[in-house]
């Protein structure tokens, strides 16, 4: 029971931190601020999903965590490339 | 079974197929000669039916067409049908003969003309010889269409097209009313057969649909027969070639409505409405047409209005004849004379009006004009035409010794007689009927005299005529001569028609009376010094006076120059319809997608809210609801927060990001509600779509940046709020009224047992319900191919990057 309460508290804390990071996403004066905040939200979502896995006592969401990690990485890389070069996927030189 | 009778009726259609071939491959011979064979054969064929239908006899042959719907091609020949068949084929033959000389084989497109004419002939035969209402309606519409084609025969002329369109609009409007009337009758009596309907006429008389059916059928008959106020198409139909005017617009098509009224008389004549509508509109048309005819200066215009007026006269007699059905036997039944007069006048009108039209066509052909102000003094130049005009015109005026005199006497007699009819309050205002009839006859006399004397007497105005006038070739004169010979013959020996044609036709109009004995119609010149004779003498005296004083009257015609009241109403209503529909369309079809969304959403909301509250379907049942956990509450708050940001943000980027946040929160909800596959898919899809949104916004042109503020519209707000509210209420009601247990237990139990998989969602997707998945794969394939072709295919106008 106590253990369950701890998990719930942890999940609540993560949720609050997501909300706090969201504030940075909307407020964040520059584009990199927002991208970093989104990346952080991705990681927070992973931990939230993990907590849910424990609370719901299931292994079904482990793939979700992996997928979130990959998506957060790809997304951040894509944004970074976009901010640096203006495009995400470069055209071939001779086309 | 398909019999020779059926074949005879549709023979003109078959011949019409051959006409273009004959025209193309045998150009040396005028195509009309080939066509002439058809009506002549048909006329002699229908003559052979005369003995069979004499008295109350009839011939009925059934060919099953659509038996499952009760629609069969039933050819039915009785007295009335045979009368019309003989008129159609007989005058048809004469008109074809006339047209051979009237239409030039080098200048005119004869294939069109004869194809249309044969179409029309077949349609008229089918109309009058059909026992099935739907078949009758089919032929009715073919007459409208072929008449449309014939009026616009010289389609390069603006007025021809106008007249054709006008006649089509008016007659087809009536035709539709007719169809509805037929369907109403059939829905009461359960059959489309006229025989069957007449047997069930009591059933119809008690039905509430009696009056609507009657009014609709009368509307159809009145529009076709050019009755007031639908007569306006007939004068404009005079733009057709003269043989067409003679055939369609005097002898046959305009009598289709009269045929229908006569045919429906046993069904509807029990009603006072029928009596007053048919008689009243007939007399109104009679006097209106005769007054309008005097104002015309075009010979065909005079004849058009005279046709209108004479049709009104026939119809009024048919209406008065309805009184006869209130007496059980023929003895002392004076009102049958009205029906006899109607049929007699129908025949007479076909003969003299056909000859008059042909005479006018000859004058037009030989002098180049039809305007009576330019004509005159043709008597010595064109003596045969003059003879035709005198006989036809005097017969129309109702002068002895021609047949028009006899039918006019009978008309007066029936109009006087009807005032003694005790029912329908005829005895009070019925005195108007003979007075109107008499007045109209005076004006009929006047325009007949105008027609004859303005054209042929007076001074010859050679300088005003486009060509040098001379007598027409004999071939052209042959048809009108045959017709005027008939006029004279019927005038002198009217009783030859009585047992052969008139009494059988009366028997079909008054079938119940016909069973009690012979009608004993006797048409004779000398009535003794009766009221009718004095009425005729009065017509001649007053008519002559008015005709002689017409020059003074002419000033009145200048003050009321043209009979334009109903034409203007027609033109204005067409324009008004056009304009108002255009205004309506441009008012609500704004081209703005936002407006269309407003229509769609407000309609949906109104419909849903009405069905929710109007039918008492709204319930909230909290028993089966699950308690809300803190995560769900927090996630809902996130959801609400990001959607609020989405709505109120002024930056597109923020909107996209909050949309992404929404999507991820939904994914979290999926996690929370234990749907791992959905969560996986949702996350991937959300990422891809957010990326696509960003891609779109990156390529937005700069010019739109000025518009990026979302303006507040109260209408939009109200509609979106009500849509949200409606959907929420429906969701609540739906979850509160779950009537059956879900079928998901089956999947849970059988996922491993039947399909060998533990992941129930995936087993459902690819095994239990694999078809949906297949088609969703197809959707994705179409979408990707669509995107590819949108990007790659730039056929026109697109800038190539």
PDB file of N, CA and C in Angstrom, chain B residues 385-476:
ATOM      1  N   UNK B 385     -58.199  29.714-103.382  1.00  0.00           N
ATOM      2  CA  UNK B 385     -57.921  29.993-101.972  1.00  0.00           C
ATOM      3  C   UNK B 385     -59.060  30.782-101.356  1.00  0.00           C
ATOM      4  N   UNK B 386     -59.602  31.701-102.157  1.00  0.00           N
ATOM      5  CA  UNK B 386     -60.709  32.497-101.646  1.00  0.00           C
ATOM      6  C   UNK B 386     -61.911  31.608-101.331  1.00  0.00           C
ATOM      7  N   UNK B 387     -62.159  30.661-102.205  1.00  0.00           N
ATOM      8  CA  UNK B 387     -63.275  29.745-101.956  1.00  0.00           C
ATOM      9  C   UNK B 387     -63.042  28.981-100.651  1.00  0.00           C
ATOM     10  N   UNK B 388     -61.824  28.496-100.516  1.00  0.00           N
ATOM     11  CA  UNK B 388     -61.501  27.764 -99.289  1.00  0.00           C
ATOM     12  C   UNK B 388     -61.721  28.655 -98.083  1.00  0.00           C
ATOM     13  N   UNK B 389     -61.236  29.892 -98.177  1.00  0.00           N
ATOM     14  CA  UNK B 389     -61.344  30.798 -97.037  1.00  0.00           C
ATOM     15  C   UNK B 389     -62.800  31.080 -96.720  1.00  0.00           C
ATOM     16  N   UNK B 390     -63.608  31.277 -97.766  1.00  0.00           N
ATOM     17  CA  UNK B 390     -65.016  31.598 -97.517  1.00  0.00           C
ATOM     18  C   UNK B 390     -65.698  30.421 -96.823  1.00  0.00           C
ATOM     19  N   UNK B 391     -65.475  29.221 -97.361  1.00  0.00           N
ATOM     20  CA  UNK B 391     -66.178  28.080 -96.772  1.00  0.00           C
ATOM     21  C   UNK B 391     -65.680  27.854 -95.339  1.00  0.00           C
ATOM     22  N   UNK B 392     -64.345  27.839 -95.171  1.00  0.00           N
ATOM     23  CA  UNK B 392     -63.804  27.612 -93.835  1.00  0.00           C
ATOM     24  C   UNK B 392     -64.200  28.709 -92.876  1.00  0.00           C
ATOM     25  N   UNK B 393     -64.053  29.956 -93.333  1.00  0.00           N
ATOM     26  CA  UNK B 393     -64.338  31.082 -92.450  1.00  0.00           C
ATOM     27  C   UNK B 393     -65.815  31.158 -92.085  1.00  0.00           C
ATOM     28  N   UNK B 394     -66.687  30.945 -93.060  1.00  0.00           N
ATOM     29  CA  UNK B 394     -68.121  31.030 -92.769  1.00  0.00           C
ATOM     30  C   UNK B 394     -68.548  29.868 -91.883  1.00  0.00           C
ATOM     31  N   UNK B 395     -67.891  28.746 -92.084  1.00  0.00           N
ATOM     32  CA  UNK B 395     -68.222  27.624 -91.223  1.00  0.00           C
ATOM     33  C   UNK B 395     -67.802  27.920 -89.791  1.00  0.00           C
ATOM     34  N   UNK B 396     -66.616  28.534 -89.640  1.00  0.00           N
ATOM     35  CA  UNK B 396     -66.152  28.879 -88.300  1.00  0.00           C
ATOM     36  C   UNK B 396     -67.079  29.923 -87.673  1.00  0.00           C
ATOM     37  N   UNK B 397     -67.543  30.847 -88.501  1.00  0.00           N
ATOM     38  CA  UNK B 397     -68.439  31.878 -87.981  1.00  0.00           C
ATOM     39  C   UNK B 397     -69.797  31.313 -87.614  1.00  0.00           C
ATOM     40  N   UNK B 398     -70.103  30.125 -88.121  1.00  0.00           N
ATOM     41  CA  UNK B 398     -71.386  29.511 -87.796  1.00  0.00           C
ATOM     42  C   UNK B 398     -72.492  29.924 -88.740  1.00  0.00           C
ATOM     43  N   UNK B 399     -72.168  29.999 -90.018  1.00  0.00           N
ATOM     44  CA  UNK B 399     -73.189  30.403 -90.979  1.00  0.00           C
ATOM     45  C   UNK B 399     -73.704  29.177 -91.728  1.00  0.00           C
ATOM     46  N   UNK B 400     -74.969  29.157 -92.053  1.00  0.00           N
ATOM     47  CA  UNK B 400     -75.475  28.087 -92.890  1.00  0.00           C
ATOM     48  C   UNK B 400     -74.938  28.275 -94.305  1.00  0.00           C
ATOM     49  N   UNK B 401     -74.755  27.282 -95.113  1.00  0.00           N
ATOM     50  CA  UNK B 401     -75.142  25.880 -94.906  1.00  0.00           C
ATOM     51  C   UNK B 401     -73.975  25.001 -94.472  1.00  0.00           C
ATOM     52  N   UNK B 402     -72.992  25.566 -93.806  1.00  0.00           N
ATOM     53  CA  UNK B 402     -71.799  24.770 -93.496  1.00  0.00           C
ATOM     54  C   UNK B 402     -71.950  24.102 -92.132  1.00  0.00           C
ATOM     55  N   UNK B 403     -70.983  23.217 -91.832  1.00  0.00           N
ATOM     56  CA  UNK B 403     -71.153  22.413 -90.625  1.00  0.00           C
ATOM     57  C   UNK B 403     -71.016  23.235 -89.341  1.00  0.00           C
ATOM     58  N   UNK B 404     -70.253  24.341 -89.424  1.00  0.00           N
ATOM     59  CA  UNK B 404     -70.103  25.172 -88.238  1.00  0.00           C
ATOM     60  C   UNK B 404     -71.437  25.708 -87.754  1.00  0.00           C
ATOM     61  N   UNK B 405     -72.334  25.955 -88.692  1.00  0.00           N
ATOM     62  CA  UNK B 405     -73.662  26.441 -88.315  1.00  0.00           C
ATOM     63  C   UNK B 405     -74.385  25.428 -87.444  1.00  0.00           C
ATOM     64  N   UNK B 406     -74.297  24.165 -87.863  1.00  0.00           N
ATOM     65  CA  UNK B 406     -75.004  23.121 -87.115  1.00  0.00           C
ATOM     66  C   UNK B 406     -74.454  22.995 -85.708  1.00  0.00           C
ATOM     67  N   UNK B 407     -73.115  22.974 -85.613  1.00  0.00           N
ATOM     68  CA  UNK B 407     -72.588  22.773 -84.264  1.00  0.00           C
ATOM     69  C   UNK B 407     -72.811  24.008 -83.411  1.00  0.00           C
ATOM     70  N   UNK B 408     -72.820  25.179 -84.045  1.00  0.00           N
ATOM     71  CA  UNK B 408     -73.084  26.377 -83.253  1.00  0.00           C
ATOM     72  C   UNK B 408     -74.522  26.404 -82.753  1.00  0.00           C
ATOM     73  N   UNK B 409     -75.427  25.981 -83.595  1.00  0.00           N
ATOM     74  CA  UNK B 409     -76.824  25.879 -83.141  1.00  0.00           C
ATOM     75  C   UNK B 409     -76.940  24.932 -81.957  1.00  0.00           C
ATOM     76  N   UNK B 410     -76.247  23.794 -82.092  1.00  0.00           N
ATOM     77  CA  UNK B 410     -76.307  22.821 -80.999  1.00  0.00           C
ATOM     78  C   UNK B 410     -75.644  23.375 -79.735  1.00  0.00           C
ATOM     79  N   UNK B 411     -74.613  24.171 -79.950  1.00  0.00           N
ATOM     80  CA  UNK B 411     -73.939  24.801 -78.812  1.00  0.00           C
ATOM     81  C   UNK B 411     -74.902  25.734 -78.081  1.00  0.00           C
ATOM     82  N   UNK B 412     -75.574  26.587 -78.859  1.00  0.00           N
ATOM     83  CA  UNK B 412     -76.549  27.489 -78.240  1.00  0.00           C
ATOM     84  C   UNK B 412     -77.635  26.698 -77.530  1.00  0.00           C
ATOM     85  N   UNK B 413     -78.063  25.634 -78.219  1.00  0.00           N
ATOM     86  CA  UNK B 413     -79.142  24.843 -77.635  1.00  0.00           C
ATOM     87  C   UNK B 413     -78.717  24.258 -76.288  1.00  0.00           C
ATOM     88  N   UNK B 414     -77.484  23.737 -76.259  1.00  0.00           N
ATOM     89  CA  UNK B 414     -77.048  23.123 -75.004  1.00  0.00           C
ATOM     90  C   UNK B 414     -76.832  24.176 -73.930  1.00  0.00           C
ATOM     91  N   UNK B 415     -76.360  25.364 -74.344  1.00  0.00           N
ATOM     92  CA  UNK B 415     -76.128  26.409 -73.350  1.00  0.00           C
ATOM     93  C   UNK B 415     -77.450  26.942 -72.789  1.00  0.00           C
ATOM     94  N   UNK B 416     -78.458  27.005 -73.665  1.00  0.00           N
ATOM     95  CA  UNK B 416     -79.773  27.444 -73.184  1.00  0.00           C
ATOM     96  C   UNK B 416     -80.379  26.365 -72.295  1.00  0.00           C
ATOM     97  N   UNK B 417     -80.204  25.121 -72.752  1.00  0.00           N
ATOM     98  CA  UNK B 417     -80.788  24.000 -72.035  1.00  0.00           C
ATOM     99  C   UNK B 417     -80.207  23.866 -70.627  1.00  0.00           C
ATOM    100  N   UNK B 418     -78.918  24.156 -70.520  1.00  0.00           N
ATOM    101  CA  UNK B 418     -78.240  23.902 -69.246  1.00  0.00           C
ATOM    102  C   UNK B 418     -78.756  24.841 -68.165  1.00  0.00           C
ATOM    103  N   UNK B 419     -79.327  25.972 -68.571  1.00  0.00           N
ATOM    104  CA  UNK B 419     -79.843  26.894 -67.551  1.00  0.00           C
ATOM    105  C   UNK B 419     -81.034  26.295 -66.811  1.00  0.00           C
ATOM    106  N   UNK B 420     -81.644  25.240 -67.392  1.00  0.00           N
ATOM    107  CA  UNK B 420     -82.758  24.593 -66.682  1.00  0.00           C
ATOM    108  C   UNK B 420     -82.278  23.516 -65.744  1.00  0.00           C
ATOM    109  N   UNK B 421     -80.974  23.309 -65.699  1.00  0.00           N
ATOM    110  CA  UNK B 421     -80.446  22.238 -64.856  1.00  0.00           C
ATOM    111  C   UNK B 421     -80.628  22.618 -63.391  1.00  0.00           C
ATOM    112  N   UNK B 422     -81.263  21.754 -62.609  1.00  0.00           N
ATOM    113  CA  UNK B 422     -81.634  22.189 -61.260  1.00  0.00           C
ATOM    114  C   UNK B 422     -80.488  22.199 -60.255  1.00  0.00           C
ATOM    115  N   UNK B 423     -79.422  21.455 -60.505  1.00  0.00           N
ATOM    116  CA  UNK B 423     -78.399  21.342 -59.458  1.00  0.00           C
ATOM    117  C   UNK B 423     -77.301  22.384 -59.627  1.00  0.00           C
ATOM    118  N   UNK B 424     -76.322  22.338 -58.706  1.00  0.00           N
ATOM    119  CA  UNK B 424     -75.096  23.156 -58.784  1.00  0.00           C
ATOM    120  C   UNK B 424     -75.386  24.645 -58.871  1.00  0.00           C
ATOM    121  N   UNK B 425     -76.523  25.092 -58.404  1.00  0.00           N
ATOM    122  CA  UNK B 425     -76.942  26.495 -58.496  1.00  0.00           C
ATOM    123  C   UNK B 425     -76.809  27.032 -59.924  1.00  0.00           C
ATOM    124  N   UNK B 426     -77.026  26.159 -60.911  1.00  0.00           N
ATOM    125  CA  UNK B 426     -77.009  26.629 -62.299  1.00  0.00           C
ATOM    126  C   UNK B 426     -78.200  27.537 -62.548  1.00  0.00           C
ATOM    127  N   UNK B 427     -79.308  27.265 -61.842  1.00  0.00           N
ATOM    128  CA  UNK B 427     -80.512  28.032 -62.124  1.00  0.00           C
ATOM    129  C   UNK B 427     -80.383  29.497 -61.706  1.00  0.00           C
ATOM    130  N   UNK B 428     -79.431  29.817 -60.826  1.00  0.00           N
ATOM    131  CA  UNK B 428     -79.301  31.225 -60.444  1.00  0.00           C
ATOM    132  C   UNK B 428     -78.319  31.969 -61.354  1.00  0.00           C
ATOM    133  N   UNK B 429     -77.059  31.537 -61.374  1.00  0.00           N
ATOM    134  CA  UNK B 429     -76.107  32.282 -62.207  1.00  0.00           C
ATOM    135  C   UNK B 429     -75.926  31.640 -63.567  1.00  0.00           C
ATOM    136  N   UNK B 430     -76.631  30.522 -63.800  1.00  0.00           N
ATOM    137  CA  UNK B 430     -76.482  29.821 -65.075  1.00  0.00           C
ATOM    138  C   UNK B 430     -76.904  30.637 -66.270  1.00  0.00           C
ATOM    139  N   UNK B 431     -77.694  31.675 -66.047  1.00  0.00           N
ATOM    140  CA  UNK B 431     -78.162  32.505 -67.154  1.00  0.00           C
ATOM    141  C   UNK B 431     -76.992  33.198 -67.838  1.00  0.00           C
ATOM    142  N   UNK B 432     -75.889  33.326 -67.102  1.00  0.00           N
ATOM    143  CA  UNK B 432     -74.694  33.930 -67.680  1.00  0.00           C
ATOM    144  C   UNK B 432     -74.141  33.084 -68.820  1.00  0.00           C
ATOM    145  N   UNK B 433     -74.294  31.765 -68.705  1.00  0.00           N
ATOM    146  CA  UNK B 433     -73.638  30.877 -69.660  1.00  0.00           C
ATOM    147  C   UNK B 433     -74.057  31.170 -71.101  1.00  0.00           C
ATOM    148  N   UNK B 434     -75.369  31.169 -71.416  1.00  0.00           N
ATOM    149  CA  UNK B 434     -75.721  31.469 -72.815  1.00  0.00           C
ATOM    150  C   UNK B 434     -75.360  32.883 -73.224  1.00  0.00           C
ATOM    151  N   UNK B 435     -75.384  33.824 -72.274  1.00  0.00           N
ATOM    152  CA  UNK B 435     -75.061  35.214 -72.642  1.00  0.00           C
ATOM    153  C   UNK B 435     -73.602  35.317 -73.065  1.00  0.00           C
ATOM    154  N   UNK B 436     -72.708  34.689 -72.240  1.00  0.00           N
ATOM    155  CA  UNK B 436     -71.288  34.708 -72.581  1.00  0.00           C
ATOM    156  C   UNK B 436     -71.074  34.003 -73.911  1.00  0.00           C
ATOM    157  N   UNK B 437     -71.733  32.858 -74.075  1.00  0.00           N
ATOM    158  CA  UNK B 437     -71.568  32.090 -75.308  1.00  0.00           C
ATOM    159  C   UNK B 437     -72.008  32.907 -76.507  1.00  0.00           C
ATOM    160  N   UNK B 438     -73.095  33.612 -76.344  1.00  0.00           N
ATOM    161  CA  UNK B 438     -73.627  34.400 -77.452  1.00  0.00           C
ATOM    162  C   UNK B 438     -72.687  35.562 -77.781  1.00  0.00           C
ATOM    163  N   UNK B 439     -72.228  36.276 -76.752  1.00  0.00           N
ATOM    164  CA  UNK B 439     -71.314  37.393 -76.983  1.00  0.00           C
ATOM    165  C   UNK B 439     -70.056  36.904 -77.690  1.00  0.00           C
ATOM    166  N   UNK B 440     -69.523  35.788 -77.197  1.00  0.00           N
ATOM    167  CA  UNK B 440     -68.311  35.267 -77.806  1.00  0.00           C
ATOM    168  C   UNK B 440     -68.542  34.918 -79.267  1.00  0.00           C
ATOM    169  N   UNK B 441     -69.752  34.417 -79.564  1.00  0.00           N
ATOM    170  CA  UNK B 441     -70.031  34.049 -80.945  1.00  0.00           C
ATOM    171  C   UNK B 441     -70.055  35.269 -81.852  1.00  0.00           C
ATOM    172  N   UNK B 442     -70.497  36.393 -81.314  1.00  0.00           N
ATOM    173  CA  UNK B 442     -70.488  37.621 -82.121  1.00  0.00           C
ATOM    174  C   UNK B 442     -69.058  37.959 -82.523  1.00  0.00           C
ATOM    175  N   UNK B 443     -68.149  37.875 -81.538  1.00  0.00           N
ATOM    176  CA  UNK B 443     -66.768  38.225 -81.866  1.00  0.00           C
ATOM    177  C   UNK B 443     -66.134  37.166 -82.762  1.00  0.00           C
ATOM    178  N   UNK B 444     -66.574  35.922 -82.577  1.00  0.00           N
ATOM    179  CA  UNK B 444     -66.101  34.881 -83.494  1.00  0.00           C
ATOM    180  C   UNK B 444     -66.480  35.241 -84.920  1.00  0.00           C
ATOM    181  N   UNK B 445     -67.724  35.670 -85.082  1.00  0.00           N
ATOM    182  CA  UNK B 445     -68.198  36.093 -86.392  1.00  0.00           C
ATOM    183  C   UNK B 445     -67.320  37.221 -86.939  1.00  0.00           C
ATOM    184  N   UNK B 446     -67.000  38.184 -86.066  1.00  0.00           N
ATOM    185  CA  UNK B 446     -66.235  39.345 -86.528  1.00  0.00           C
ATOM    186  C   UNK B 446     -64.858  38.913 -87.029  1.00  0.00           C
ATOM    187  N   UNK B 447     -64.144  38.083 -86.238  1.00  0.00           N
ATOM    188  CA  UNK B 447     -62.795  37.768 -86.713  1.00  0.00           C
ATOM    189  C   UNK B 447     -62.825  36.842 -87.920  1.00  0.00           C
ATOM    190  N   UNK B 448     -63.881  36.026 -88.046  1.00  0.00           N
ATOM    191  CA  UNK B 448     -63.980  35.212 -89.255  1.00  0.00           C
ATOM    192  C   UNK B 448     -64.137  36.096 -90.481  1.00  0.00           C
ATOM    193  N   UNK B 449     -64.943  37.144 -90.325  1.00  0.00           N
ATOM    194  CA  UNK B 449     -65.139  38.050 -91.446  1.00  0.00           C
ATOM    195  C   UNK B 449     -63.846  38.799 -91.764  1.00  0.00           C
ATOM    196  N   UNK B 450     -63.136  39.194 -90.687  1.00  0.00           N
ATOM    197  CA  UNK B 450     -61.838  39.839 -90.893  1.00  0.00           C
ATOM    198  C   UNK B 450     -60.928  38.948 -91.701  1.00  0.00           C
ATOM    199  N   UNK B 451     -60.900  37.685 -91.293  1.00  0.00           N
ATOM    200  CA  UNK B 451     -60.018  36.709 -91.920  1.00  0.00           C
ATOM    201  C   UNK B 451     -60.311  36.613 -93.410  1.00  0.00           C
ATOM    202  N   UNK B 452     -61.600  36.577 -93.751  1.00  0.00           N
ATOM    203  CA  UNK B 452     -61.951  36.378 -95.156  1.00  0.00           C
ATOM    204  C   UNK B 452     -61.837  37.682 -95.939  1.00  0.00           C
ATOM    205  N   UNK B 453     -62.448  38.735 -95.407  1.00  0.00           N
ATOM    206  CA  UNK B 453     -62.595  39.924 -96.236  1.00  0.00           C
ATOM    207  C   UNK B 453     -61.372  40.814 -96.220  1.00  0.00           C
ATOM    208  N   UNK B 454     -60.667  40.891 -95.110  1.00  0.00           N
ATOM    209  CA  UNK B 454     -59.451  41.699 -95.102  1.00  0.00           C
ATOM    210  C   UNK B 454     -58.382  41.114 -96.017  1.00  0.00           C
ATOM    211  N   UNK B 455     -58.424  39.794 -96.166  1.00  0.00           N
ATOM    212  CA  UNK B 455     -57.396  39.157 -96.975  1.00  0.00           C
ATOM    213  C   UNK B 455     -57.729  39.242 -98.463  1.00  0.00           C
ATOM    214  N   UNK B 456     -58.997  39.041 -98.781  1.00  0.00           N
ATOM    215  CA  UNK B 456     -59.318  38.805-100.181  1.00  0.00           C
ATOM    216  C   UNK B 456     -60.044  39.958-100.858  1.00  0.00           C
ATOM    217  N   UNK B 457     -60.658  40.852-100.096  1.00  0.00           N
ATOM    218  CA  UNK B 457     -61.356  41.942-100.756  1.00  0.00           C
ATOM    219  C   UNK B 457     -60.617  43.246-100.502  1.00  0.00           C
ATOM    220  N   UNK B 458     -61.128  44.305-101.028  1.00  0.00           N
ATOM    221  CA  UNK B 458     -60.490  45.593-100.871  1.00  0.00           C
ATOM    222  C   UNK B 458     -59.484  45.830-101.980  1.00  0.00           C
ATOM    223  N   UNK B 459     -58.505  46.683-101.714  1.00  0.00           N
ATOM    224  CA  UNK B 459     -57.565  47.070-102.762  1.00  0.00           C
ATOM    225  C   UNK B 459     -56.310  46.214-102.664  1.00  0.00           C
ATOM    226  N   UNK B 460     -55.780  45.847-103.812  1.00  0.00           N
ATOM    227  CA  UNK B 460     -54.542  45.091-103.835  1.00  0.00           C
ATOM    228  C   UNK B 460     -53.371  46.053-103.615  1.00  0.00           C
ATOM    229  N   UNK B 461     -52.559  45.752-102.604  1.00  0.00           N
ATOM    230  CA  UNK B 461     -51.431  46.638-102.307  1.00  0.00           C
ATOM    231  C   UNK B 461     -50.164  45.965-102.811  1.00  0.00           C
ATOM    232  N   UNK B 462     -49.947  46.064-104.127  1.00  0.00           N
ATOM    233  CA  UNK B 462     -48.842  45.309-104.727  1.00  0.00           C
ATOM    234  C   UNK B 462     -47.491  45.745-104.186  1.00  0.00           C
ATOM    235  N   UNK B 463     -47.369  47.059-103.922  1.00  0.00           N
ATOM    236  CA  UNK B 463     -46.048  47.539-103.511  1.00  0.00           C
ATOM    237  C   UNK B 463     -45.668  47.031-102.119  1.00  0.00           C
ATOM    238  N   UNK B 464     -46.665  46.629-101.349  1.00  0.00           N
ATOM    239  CA  UNK B 464     -46.361  46.168 -99.995  1.00  0.00           C
ATOM    240  C   UNK B 464     -46.040  44.680 -99.942  1.00  0.00           C
ATOM    241  N   UNK B 465     -46.314  43.975-101.030  1.00  0.00           N
ATOM    242  CA  UNK B 465     -46.117  42.528-100.993  1.00  0.00           C
ATOM    243  C   UNK B 465     -44.711  42.175-101.483  1.00  0.00           C
ATOM    244  N   UNK B 466     -44.044  41.281-100.767  1.00  0.00           N
ATOM    245  CA  UNK B 466     -42.679  40.925-101.161  1.00  0.00           C
ATOM    246  C   UNK B 466     -42.611  40.227-102.505  1.00  0.00           C
ATOM    247  N   UNK B 467     -43.613  39.402-102.830  1.00  0.00           N
ATOM    248  CA  UNK B 467     -43.566  38.711-104.115  1.00  0.00           C
ATOM    249  C   UNK B 467     -44.856  38.997-104.877  1.00  0.00           C
ATOM    250  N   UNK B 468     -44.831  38.682-106.156  1.00  0.00           N
ATOM    251  CA  UNK B 468     -46.022  38.894-106.965  1.00  0.00           C
ATOM    252  C   UNK B 468     -47.035  37.793-106.673  1.00  0.00           C
ATOM    253  N   UNK B 469     -48.231  38.167-106.230  1.00  0.00           N
ATOM    254  CA  UNK B 469     -49.163  37.124-105.802  1.00  0.00           C
ATOM    255  C   UNK B 469     -49.745  36.368-106.985  1.00  0.00           C
ATOM    256  N   UNK B 470     -49.913  35.075-106.782  1.00  0.00           N
ATOM    257  CA  UNK B 470     -50.545  34.256-107.800  1.00  0.00           C
ATOM    258  C   UNK B 470     -51.127  33.021-107.114  1.00  0.00           C
ATOM    259  N   UNK B 471     -51.947  32.284-107.862  1.00  0.00           N
ATOM    260  CA  UNK B 471     -52.590  31.128-107.268  1.00  0.00           C
ATOM    261  C   UNK B 471     -51.568  30.015-107.017  1.00  0.00           C
ATOM    262  N   UNK B 472     -51.839  29.251-105.975  1.00  0.00           N
ATOM    263  CA  UNK B 472     -50.905  28.204-105.576  1.00  0.00           C
ATOM    264  C   UNK B 472     -50.995  27.028-106.533  1.00  0.00           C
ATOM    265  N   UNK B 473     -49.961  26.176-106.550  1.00  0.00           N
ATOM    266  CA  UNK B 473     -50.054  24.962-107.362  1.00  0.00           C
ATOM    267  C   UNK B 473     -51.170  24.057-106.867  1.00  0.00           C
ATOM    268  N   UNK B 474     -51.608  23.198-107.750  1.00  0.00           N
ATOM    269  CA  UNK B 474     -52.773  22.396-107.427  1.00  0.00           C
ATOM    270  C   UNK B 474     -52.523  21.458-106.261  1.00  0.00           C
ATOM    271  N   UNK B 475     -51.302  20.909-106.175  1.00  0.00           N
ATOM    272  CA  UNK B 475     -50.990  19.979-105.104  1.00  0.00           C
ATOM    273  C   UNK B 475     -51.173  20.605-103.740  1.00  0.00           C
ATOM    274  N   UNK B 476     -50.815  21.871-103.659  1.00  0.00           N
ATOM    275  CA  UNK B 476     -50.944  22.567-102.390  1.00  0.00           C
ATOM    276  C   UNK B 476     -52.426  22.781-102.049  1.00  0.00           C
TER     277      UNK B 476
END
